[in-house]
């Protein structure tokens, strides 16, 4: 059960990182009039309250990116709130003993610690172009729309009312993974065209939690590993396949559908 929760958090974190649509463009996005319900998503996954009290500030800071306005400028706030969330969970050592949140949000930590110097060097180039690039990609890939629809799905809302059901949530991840398959190459290629190497930096950052997920899946007992793989929509299976992930990281986006 924990392994599925872990995987779900990674997919949701990655989908949230791909939120790229301005709410003013309702004529483009099929679900534009619905509101993203982050609380329902977390309750549907059964995320414990002790974790929520630590990570809600971070979640709130990431949802400020929802409009894709001043993304570069808001990155520092996201880094600060993430560090606070990690510190809070360390003080409550029994809440997240398996470090689920730390791994699920590892792309943020990776950018904020190991890659921030590179990000700062690219900041001047990225600031005037990144919002438009992200918005253009979502006009094609519907990351924001699909995440919003996911949070408003009646089955997800039911799972939230019964204290969480990771199997129900897993059954409805397909569209989110489909958006990721579209968004990752779109953002990578457009950012590289605008600011040299910035697309590869973004891709490297977003791939971090998936790499960790494959390690976790491989360490499971074979029956449980087979159950996780069976439950995951085929559009999401790239996220737990080390060979596919390695090819994607190196720019071979045909690997999304290689199995």
PDB file of C-alpha atoms in Angstrom:
ATOM      1  CA  UNK A   1       0.000   0.000   0.000  1.00  0.00           C
ATOM      2  CA  UNK A   2       2.815   2.407   0.882  1.00  0.00           C
ATOM      3  CA  UNK A   3       4.479   1.681  -2.435  1.00  0.00           C
ATOM      4  CA  UNK A   4       1.368   2.783  -4.326  1.00  0.00           C
ATOM      5  CA  UNK A   5       1.028   5.924  -2.202  1.00  0.00           C
ATOM      6  CA  UNK A   6       4.662   6.688  -2.919  1.00  0.00           C
ATOM      7  CA  UNK A   7       4.095   6.259  -6.667  1.00  0.00           C
ATOM      8  CA  UNK A   8       0.908   8.346  -6.589  1.00  0.00           C
ATOM      9  CA  UNK A   9       2.664  11.244  -4.879  1.00  0.00           C
ATOM     10  CA  UNK A  10       5.385  11.158  -7.516  1.00  0.00           C
ATOM     11  CA  UNK A  11       2.878  11.246 -10.384  1.00  0.00           C
ATOM     12  CA  UNK A  12       0.883  14.064  -8.751  1.00  0.00           C
ATOM     13  CA  UNK A  13       4.072  16.015  -8.034  1.00  0.00           C
ATOM     14  CA  UNK A  14       5.235  15.626 -11.619  1.00  0.00           C
ATOM     15  CA  UNK A  15       1.828  16.566 -13.016  1.00  0.00           C
ATOM     16  CA  UNK A  16       1.743  19.615 -10.764  1.00  0.00           C
ATOM     17  CA  UNK A  17       5.168  20.636 -12.023  1.00  0.00           C
ATOM     18  CA  UNK A  18       3.699  20.495 -15.523  1.00  0.00           C
ATOM     19  CA  UNK A  19       0.799  22.823 -14.690  1.00  0.00           C
ATOM     20  CA  UNK A  20       1.110  25.324 -17.440  1.00  0.00           C
ATOM     21  CA  UNK A  21      -2.192  26.988 -18.242  1.00  0.00           C
ATOM     22  CA  UNK A  22      -3.501  30.442 -17.503  1.00  0.00           C
ATOM     23  CA  UNK A  23      -7.074  30.368 -16.108  1.00  0.00           C
ATOM     24  CA  UNK A  24      -8.075  33.066 -18.574  1.00  0.00           C
ATOM     25  CA  UNK A  25      -7.811  30.631 -21.501  1.00  0.00           C
ATOM     26  CA  UNK A  26     -11.051  28.774 -20.810  1.00  0.00           C
ATOM     27  CA  UNK A  27     -11.871  28.461 -24.464  1.00  0.00           C
ATOM     28  CA  UNK A  28      -8.758  26.319 -24.989  1.00  0.00           C
ATOM     29  CA  UNK A  29      -8.953  24.018 -21.974  1.00  0.00           C
ATOM     30  CA  UNK A  30     -11.847  21.508 -21.822  1.00  0.00           C
ATOM     31  CA  UNK A  31     -12.195  21.732 -18.030  1.00  0.00           C
ATOM     32  CA  UNK A  32     -11.390  25.427 -17.678  1.00  0.00           C
ATOM     33  CA  UNK A  33     -14.404  26.267 -15.498  1.00  0.00           C
ATOM     34  CA  UNK A  34     -13.572  23.680 -12.848  1.00  0.00           C
ATOM     35  CA  UNK A  35     -11.254  24.438  -9.968  1.00  0.00           C
ATOM     36  CA  UNK A  36      -8.288  22.331  -8.931  1.00  0.00           C
ATOM     37  CA  UNK A  37      -9.121  20.671  -5.606  1.00  0.00           C
ATOM     38  CA  UNK A  38      -5.761  19.813  -4.062  1.00  0.00           C
ATOM     39  CA  UNK A  39      -7.343  18.878  -0.734  1.00  0.00           C
ATOM     40  CA  UNK A  40      -9.518  16.218  -2.375  1.00  0.00           C
ATOM     41  CA  UNK A  41      -6.501  14.726  -4.167  1.00  0.00           C
ATOM     42  CA  UNK A  42      -4.533  14.344  -0.951  1.00  0.00           C
ATOM     43  CA  UNK A  43      -7.494  12.964   1.007  1.00  0.00           C
ATOM     44  CA  UNK A  44      -8.204  10.508  -1.819  1.00  0.00           C
ATOM     45  CA  UNK A  45      -4.656   9.203  -1.541  1.00  0.00           C
ATOM     46  CA  UNK A  46      -4.985   8.861   2.211  1.00  0.00           C
ATOM     47  CA  UNK A  47      -2.092  11.204   2.999  1.00  0.00           C
ATOM     48  CA  UNK A  48      -1.970  11.326   6.832  1.00  0.00           C
ATOM     49  CA  UNK A  49      -2.840  14.525   8.671  1.00  0.00           C
ATOM     50  CA  UNK A  50       0.585  14.719  10.326  1.00  0.00           C
ATOM     51  CA  UNK A  51       2.144  14.939   6.865  1.00  0.00           C
ATOM     52  CA  UNK A  52      -0.438  17.413   5.637  1.00  0.00           C
ATOM     53  CA  UNK A  53       0.283  19.860   8.446  1.00  0.00           C
ATOM     54  CA  UNK A  54       3.949  19.866   7.373  1.00  0.00           C
ATOM     55  CA  UNK A  55       3.530  19.994   3.592  1.00  0.00           C
ATOM     56  CA  UNK A  56       0.434  22.172   3.125  1.00  0.00           C
ATOM     57  CA  UNK A  57       2.555  25.342   3.092  1.00  0.00           C
ATOM     58  CA  UNK A  58       4.678  23.879   0.318  1.00  0.00           C
ATOM     59  CA  UNK A  59       1.585  22.775  -1.613  1.00  0.00           C
ATOM     60  CA  UNK A  60       0.158  26.278  -1.317  1.00  0.00           C
ATOM     61  CA  UNK A  61       3.373  27.777  -2.670  1.00  0.00           C
ATOM     62  CA  UNK A  62       3.368  25.440  -5.664  1.00  0.00           C
ATOM     63  CA  UNK A  63      -0.263  26.206  -6.477  1.00  0.00           C
ATOM     64  CA  UNK A  64       0.720  29.876  -6.836  1.00  0.00           C
ATOM     65  CA  UNK A  65       2.397  28.661 -10.025  1.00  0.00           C
ATOM     66  CA  UNK A  66      -1.065  27.658 -11.307  1.00  0.00           C
ATOM     67  CA  UNK A  67      -1.392  30.788 -13.418  1.00  0.00           C
ATOM     68  CA  UNK A  68       2.132  30.400 -14.839  1.00  0.00           C
ATOM     69  CA  UNK A  69       2.908  34.032 -14.152  1.00  0.00           C
ATOM     70  CA  UNK A  70       6.419  34.964 -13.011  1.00  0.00           C
ATOM     71  CA  UNK A  71       7.408  31.314 -12.699  1.00  0.00           C
ATOM     72  CA  UNK A  72      11.115  32.084 -12.416  1.00  0.00           C
ATOM     73  CA  UNK A  73      10.546  34.719  -9.744  1.00  0.00           C
ATOM     74  CA  UNK A  74       8.385  32.397  -7.654  1.00  0.00           C
ATOM     75  CA  UNK A  75      10.929  29.559  -7.671  1.00  0.00           C
ATOM     76  CA  UNK A  76      12.670  30.922  -4.572  1.00  0.00           C
ATOM     77  CA  UNK A  77       9.446  30.807  -2.555  1.00  0.00           C
ATOM     78  CA  UNK A  78       8.927  27.191  -3.576  1.00  0.00           C
ATOM     79  CA  UNK A  79      12.471  26.321  -2.449  1.00  0.00           C
ATOM     80  CA  UNK A  80      11.966  28.011   0.922  1.00  0.00           C
ATOM     81  CA  UNK A  81       8.625  26.327   1.605  1.00  0.00           C
ATOM     82  CA  UNK A  82       9.999  22.932   0.585  1.00  0.00           C
ATOM     83  CA  UNK A  83      12.884  23.243   3.039  1.00  0.00           C
ATOM     84  CA  UNK A  84      10.392  24.115   5.799  1.00  0.00           C
ATOM     85  CA  UNK A  85       8.268  21.060   4.962  1.00  0.00           C
ATOM     86  CA  UNK A  86      11.270  18.725   5.110  1.00  0.00           C
ATOM     87  CA  UNK A  87      12.357  20.241   8.434  1.00  0.00           C
ATOM     88  CA  UNK A  88       8.856  19.841   9.878  1.00  0.00           C
ATOM     89  CA  UNK A  89       8.719  16.161   8.904  1.00  0.00           C
ATOM     90  CA  UNK A  90      12.115  15.541  10.489  1.00  0.00           C
ATOM     91  CA  UNK A  91      10.737  16.745  13.820  1.00  0.00           C
ATOM     92  CA  UNK A  92       7.811  14.320  13.543  1.00  0.00           C
ATOM     93  CA  UNK A  93       9.940  11.253  12.944  1.00  0.00           C
ATOM     94  CA  UNK A  94       7.053   8.764  13.012  1.00  0.00           C
ATOM     95  CA  UNK A  95       4.929  10.573  10.411  1.00  0.00           C
ATOM     96  CA  UNK A  96       6.942   9.805   7.293  1.00  0.00           C
ATOM     97  CA  UNK A  97       9.389   7.085   8.274  1.00  0.00           C
ATOM     98  CA  UNK A  98       9.735   5.975   4.658  1.00  0.00           C
ATOM     99  CA  UNK A  99      10.478   9.545   3.514  1.00  0.00           C
ATOM    100  CA  UNK A 100       7.666   9.373   0.953  1.00  0.00           C
ATOM    101  CA  UNK A 101       7.334  13.144   0.660  1.00  0.00           C
ATOM    102  CA  UNK A 102      11.087  13.698   0.424  1.00  0.00           C
ATOM    103  CA  UNK A 103      11.369  11.341  -2.529  1.00  0.00           C
ATOM    104  CA  UNK A 104       8.129  12.446  -4.212  1.00  0.00           C
ATOM    105  CA  UNK A 105       9.328  16.066  -4.111  1.00  0.00           C
ATOM    106  CA  UNK A 106      12.965  15.241  -4.864  1.00  0.00           C
ATOM    107  CA  UNK A 107      12.834  17.229  -8.115  1.00  0.00           C
ATOM    108  CA  UNK A 108      12.292  20.378  -6.063  1.00  0.00           C
ATOM    109  CA  UNK A 109      15.140  19.579  -3.681  1.00  0.00           C
ATOM    110  CA  UNK A 110      17.379  18.722  -6.628  1.00  0.00           C
ATOM    111  CA  UNK A 111      16.741  22.087  -8.247  1.00  0.00           C
ATOM    112  CA  UNK A 112      16.943  24.082  -5.010  1.00  0.00           C
ATOM    113  CA  UNK A 113      20.222  22.567  -3.805  1.00  0.00           C
ATOM    114  CA  UNK A 114      22.273  20.900  -6.525  1.00  0.00           C
ATOM    115  CA  UNK A 115      21.146  22.835  -9.598  1.00  0.00           C
ATOM    116  CA  UNK A 116      20.243  26.292  -8.303  1.00  0.00           C
ATOM    117  CA  UNK A 117      23.560  27.851  -9.377  1.00  0.00           C
ATOM    118  CA  UNK A 118      22.878  26.751 -12.964  1.00  0.00           C
ATOM    119  CA  UNK A 119      19.308  28.011 -12.670  1.00  0.00           C
ATOM    120  CA  UNK A 120      20.551  31.441 -11.551  1.00  0.00           C
ATOM    121  CA  UNK A 121      22.913  31.637 -14.523  1.00  0.00           C
ATOM    122  CA  UNK A 122      19.975  31.001 -16.862  1.00  0.00           C
ATOM    123  CA  UNK A 123      17.537  33.207 -14.948  1.00  0.00           C
ATOM    124  CA  UNK A 124      18.052  36.347 -17.053  1.00  0.00           C
ATOM    125  CA  UNK A 125      17.324  34.438 -20.240  1.00  0.00           C
ATOM    126  CA  UNK A 126      14.441  32.404 -18.814  1.00  0.00           C
ATOM    127  CA  UNK A 127      12.492  35.170 -17.071  1.00  0.00           C
ATOM    128  CA  UNK A 128      10.976  36.811 -20.181  1.00  0.00           C
ATOM    129  CA  UNK A 129      10.211  33.570 -22.054  1.00  0.00           C
ATOM    130  CA  UNK A 130       9.423  30.698 -19.694  1.00  0.00           C
ATOM    131  CA  UNK A 131       5.802  31.627 -18.876  1.00  0.00           C
ATOM    132  CA  UNK A 132       4.864  31.765 -22.554  1.00  0.00           C
ATOM    133  CA  UNK A 133       6.639  28.493 -23.311  1.00  0.00           C
ATOM    134  CA  UNK A 134       4.862  26.655 -20.514  1.00  0.00           C
ATOM    135  CA  UNK A 135       1.513  28.069 -21.597  1.00  0.00           C
ATOM    136  CA  UNK A 136       2.099  27.078 -25.217  1.00  0.00           C
ATOM    137  CA  UNK A 137       2.893  23.510 -24.191  1.00  0.00           C
ATOM    138  CA  UNK A 138      -0.246  23.214 -22.116  1.00  0.00           C
ATOM    139  CA  UNK A 139      -2.380  24.450 -24.991  1.00  0.00           C
ATOM    140  CA  UNK A 140      -1.295  21.197 -26.622  1.00  0.00           C
ATOM    141  CA  UNK A 141      -0.876  18.854 -23.654  1.00  0.00           C
ATOM    142  CA  UNK A 142      -3.647  19.923 -21.211  1.00  0.00           C
ATOM    143  CA  UNK A 143      -1.694  19.204 -18.027  1.00  0.00           C
ATOM    144  CA  UNK A 144      -3.655  21.724 -16.003  1.00  0.00           C
ATOM    145  CA  UNK A 145      -6.960  20.632 -17.470  1.00  0.00           C
ATOM    146  CA  UNK A 146      -6.362  16.948 -16.794  1.00  0.00           C
ATOM    147  CA  UNK A 147      -5.169  17.554 -13.233  1.00  0.00           C
ATOM    148  CA  UNK A 148      -8.246  19.685 -12.578  1.00  0.00           C
ATOM    149  CA  UNK A 149     -10.523  17.022 -14.060  1.00  0.00           C
ATOM    150  CA  UNK A 150      -8.757  14.388 -11.962  1.00  0.00           C
ATOM    151  CA  UNK A 151      -9.467  16.309  -8.750  1.00  0.00           C
ATOM    152  CA  UNK A 152     -13.127  16.706  -9.725  1.00  0.00           C
ATOM    153  CA  UNK A 153     -13.668  13.103 -10.813  1.00  0.00           C
ATOM    154  CA  UNK A 154     -16.535  11.533  -8.847  1.00  0.00           C
ATOM    155  CA  UNK A 155     -14.477   8.415  -8.069  1.00  0.00           C
ATOM    156  CA  UNK A 156     -11.599  10.493  -6.693  1.00  0.00           C
ATOM    157  CA  UNK A 157     -14.049  12.507  -4.610  1.00  0.00           C
ATOM    158  CA  UNK A 158     -15.557   9.267  -3.287  1.00  0.00           C
ATOM    159  CA  UNK A 159     -12.091   7.991  -2.319  1.00  0.00           C
ATOM    160  CA  UNK A 160     -11.553  11.245  -0.427  1.00  0.00           C
ATOM    161  CA  UNK A 161     -14.762  10.792   1.589  1.00  0.00           C
ATOM    162  CA  UNK A 162     -13.821   7.279   2.761  1.00  0.00           C
ATOM    163  CA  UNK A 163     -10.388   8.191   4.067  1.00  0.00           C
ATOM    164  CA  UNK A 164      -8.459   7.445   0.904  1.00  0.00           C
ATOM    165  CA  UNK A 165      -8.159   4.562  -1.536  1.00  0.00           C
ATOM    166  CA  UNK A 166      -4.911   4.389  -3.497  1.00  0.00           C
ATOM    167  CA  UNK A 167      -6.256   1.704  -5.839  1.00  0.00           C
ATOM    168  CA  UNK A 168      -9.106   3.952  -6.988  1.00  0.00           C
ATOM    169  CA  UNK A 169      -6.680   6.833  -7.486  1.00  0.00           C
ATOM    170  CA  UNK A 170      -4.255   4.627  -9.424  1.00  0.00           C
ATOM    171  CA  UNK A 171      -7.050   3.622 -11.799  1.00  0.00           C
ATOM    172  CA  UNK A 172      -7.479   7.269 -12.852  1.00  0.00           C
ATOM    173  CA  UNK A 173      -3.867   8.354 -13.456  1.00  0.00           C
ATOM    174  CA  UNK A 174      -3.811   7.639 -17.189  1.00  0.00           C
ATOM    175  CA  UNK A 175      -4.707  11.100 -18.468  1.00  0.00           C
ATOM    176  CA  UNK A 176      -2.153  12.735 -16.150  1.00  0.00           C
ATOM    177  CA  UNK A 177       0.570  10.438 -17.457  1.00  0.00           C
ATOM    178  CA  UNK A 178      -0.577  11.140 -21.005  1.00  0.00           C
ATOM    179  CA  UNK A 179      -0.126  14.844 -20.362  1.00  0.00           C
ATOM    180  CA  UNK A 180       3.356  14.219 -18.975  1.00  0.00           C
ATOM    181  CA  UNK A 181       4.293  12.257 -22.097  1.00  0.00           C
ATOM    182  CA  UNK A 182       3.333  15.305 -24.142  1.00  0.00           C
ATOM    183  CA  UNK A 183       4.599  18.034 -21.820  1.00  0.00           C
ATOM    184  CA  UNK A 184       8.110  16.774 -21.058  1.00  0.00           C
ATOM    185  CA  UNK A 185       9.344  16.811 -24.683  1.00  0.00           C
ATOM    186  CA  UNK A 186       7.462  20.018 -25.453  1.00  0.00           C
ATOM    187  CA  UNK A 187       8.977  21.952 -22.553  1.00  0.00           C
ATOM    188  CA  UNK A 188      12.437  20.458 -23.074  1.00  0.00           C
ATOM    189  CA  UNK A 189      12.604  21.359 -26.743  1.00  0.00           C
ATOM    190  CA  UNK A 190      11.102  24.846 -26.433  1.00  0.00           C
ATOM    191  CA  UNK A 191      13.265  25.819 -23.470  1.00  0.00           C
ATOM    192  CA  UNK A 192      16.407  24.607 -25.258  1.00  0.00           C
ATOM    193  CA  UNK A 193      15.487  26.722 -28.265  1.00  0.00           C
ATOM    194  CA  UNK A 194      14.971  29.821 -26.117  1.00  0.00           C
ATOM    195  CA  UNK A 195      17.826  29.406 -23.617  1.00  0.00           C
ATOM    196  CA  UNK A 196      20.601  26.954 -24.405  1.00  0.00           C
ATOM    197  CA  UNK A 197      20.603  23.824 -22.220  1.00  0.00           C
ATOM    198  CA  UNK A 198      17.741  25.048 -20.001  1.00  0.00           C
ATOM    199  CA  UNK A 199      15.407  22.378 -21.344  1.00  0.00           C
ATOM    200  CA  UNK A 200      17.824  19.627 -20.371  1.00  0.00           C
ATOM    201  CA  UNK A 201      18.089  21.170 -16.896  1.00  0.00           C
ATOM    202  CA  UNK A 202      14.292  21.140 -16.544  1.00  0.00           C
ATOM    203  CA  UNK A 203      14.050  17.557 -17.806  1.00  0.00           C
ATOM    204  CA  UNK A 204      16.817  16.400 -15.472  1.00  0.00           C
ATOM    205  CA  UNK A 205      14.994  17.972 -12.535  1.00  0.00           C
ATOM    206  CA  UNK A 206      11.632  16.434 -13.387  1.00  0.00           C
ATOM    207  CA  UNK A 207      13.105  12.963 -13.859  1.00  0.00           C
ATOM    208  CA  UNK A 208      14.547  12.753 -10.325  1.00  0.00           C
ATOM    209  CA  UNK A 209      11.488  11.323  -8.511  1.00  0.00           C
ATOM    210  CA  UNK A 210      10.843   8.787 -11.270  1.00  0.00           C
ATOM    211  CA  UNK A 211      14.373   7.453 -10.920  1.00  0.00           C
ATOM    212  CA  UNK A 212      13.737   6.973  -7.216  1.00  0.00           C
ATOM    213  CA  UNK A 213      10.426   5.242  -7.954  1.00  0.00           C
ATOM    214  CA  UNK A 214      12.074   2.615 -10.143  1.00  0.00           C
ATOM    215  CA  UNK A 215      14.540   1.760  -7.376  1.00  0.00           C
ATOM    216  CA  UNK A 216      11.673   1.363  -4.917  1.00  0.00           C
ATOM    217  CA  UNK A 217       9.631  -0.817  -7.289  1.00  0.00           C
ATOM    218  CA  UNK A 218      12.609  -3.060  -8.029  1.00  0.00           C
ATOM    219  CA  UNK A 219      13.143  -3.654  -4.304  1.00  0.00           C
ATOM    220  CA  UNK A 220       9.604  -4.905  -3.724  1.00  0.00           C
ATOM    221  CA  UNK A 221       8.790  -8.576  -3.310  1.00  0.00           C
ATOM    222  CA  UNK A 222       7.923 -10.000  -6.767  1.00  0.00           C
ATOM    223  CA  UNK A 223       4.168 -10.521  -6.044  1.00  0.00           C
ATOM    224  CA  UNK A 224       3.782  -6.925  -4.829  1.00  0.00           C
ATOM    225  CA  UNK A 225       5.886  -5.568  -7.685  1.00  0.00           C
ATOM    226  CA  UNK A 226       3.672  -7.419 -10.166  1.00  0.00           C
ATOM    227  CA  UNK A 227       0.561  -5.990  -8.483  1.00  0.00           C
ATOM    228  CA  UNK A 228       1.843  -2.409  -8.736  1.00  0.00           C
ATOM    229  CA  UNK A 229       2.779  -2.832 -12.392  1.00  0.00           C
ATOM    230  CA  UNK A 230      -0.580  -4.449 -13.156  1.00  0.00           C
ATOM    231  CA  UNK A 231      -2.522  -1.632 -11.469  1.00  0.00           C
ATOM    232  CA  UNK A 232      -0.655   1.171 -13.226  1.00  0.00           C
ATOM    233  CA  UNK A 233      -2.169   2.497 -16.463  1.00  0.00           C
ATOM    234  CA  UNK A 234       0.015   1.640 -19.465  1.00  0.00           C
ATOM    235  CA  UNK A 235       0.548   5.366 -20.055  1.00  0.00           C
ATOM    236  CA  UNK A 236       2.224   5.556 -16.637  1.00  0.00           C
ATOM    237  CA  UNK A 237       4.485   2.530 -16.893  1.00  0.00           C
ATOM    238  CA  UNK A 238       7.396   4.550 -18.220  1.00  0.00           C
ATOM    239  CA  UNK A 239       7.596   6.057 -14.729  1.00  0.00           C
ATOM    240  CA  UNK A 240       8.651   2.756 -13.170  1.00  0.00           C
ATOM    241  CA  UNK A 241      10.830   1.367 -15.957  1.00  0.00           C
ATOM    242  CA  UNK A 242      14.530   2.228 -15.580  1.00  0.00           C
ATOM    243  CA  UNK A 243      15.360   1.527 -19.233  1.00  0.00           C
ATOM    244  CA  UNK A 244      12.624   3.808 -20.543  1.00  0.00           C
ATOM    245  CA  UNK A 245      13.513   6.558 -18.068  1.00  0.00           C
ATOM    246  CA  UNK A 246      17.163   6.480 -19.086  1.00  0.00           C
ATOM    247  CA  UNK A 247      16.223   6.887 -22.750  1.00  0.00           C
ATOM    248  CA  UNK A 248      13.822   9.749 -21.949  1.00  0.00           C
ATOM    249  CA  UNK A 249      16.470  11.518 -19.849  1.00  0.00           C
ATOM    250  CA  UNK A 250      18.745  11.375 -22.885  1.00  0.00           C
ATOM    251  CA  UNK A 251      16.152  12.939 -25.153  1.00  0.00           C
ATOM    252  CA  UNK A 252      14.666   9.814 -26.732  1.00  0.00           C
ATOM    253  CA  UNK A 253      10.996  10.609 -26.181  1.00  0.00           C
ATOM    254  CA  UNK A 254       9.865   7.658 -28.299  1.00  0.00           C
ATOM    255  CA  UNK A 255      10.677   5.612 -25.183  1.00  0.00           C
ATOM    256  CA  UNK A 256       7.372   6.649 -23.602  1.00  0.00           C
ATOM    257  CA  UNK A 257       5.595   4.077 -25.750  1.00  0.00           C
ATOM    258  CA  UNK A 258       8.329   1.495 -26.223  1.00  0.00           C
ATOM    259  CA  UNK A 259       6.677  -1.241 -24.135  1.00  0.00           C
TER     260      UNK A 259
END
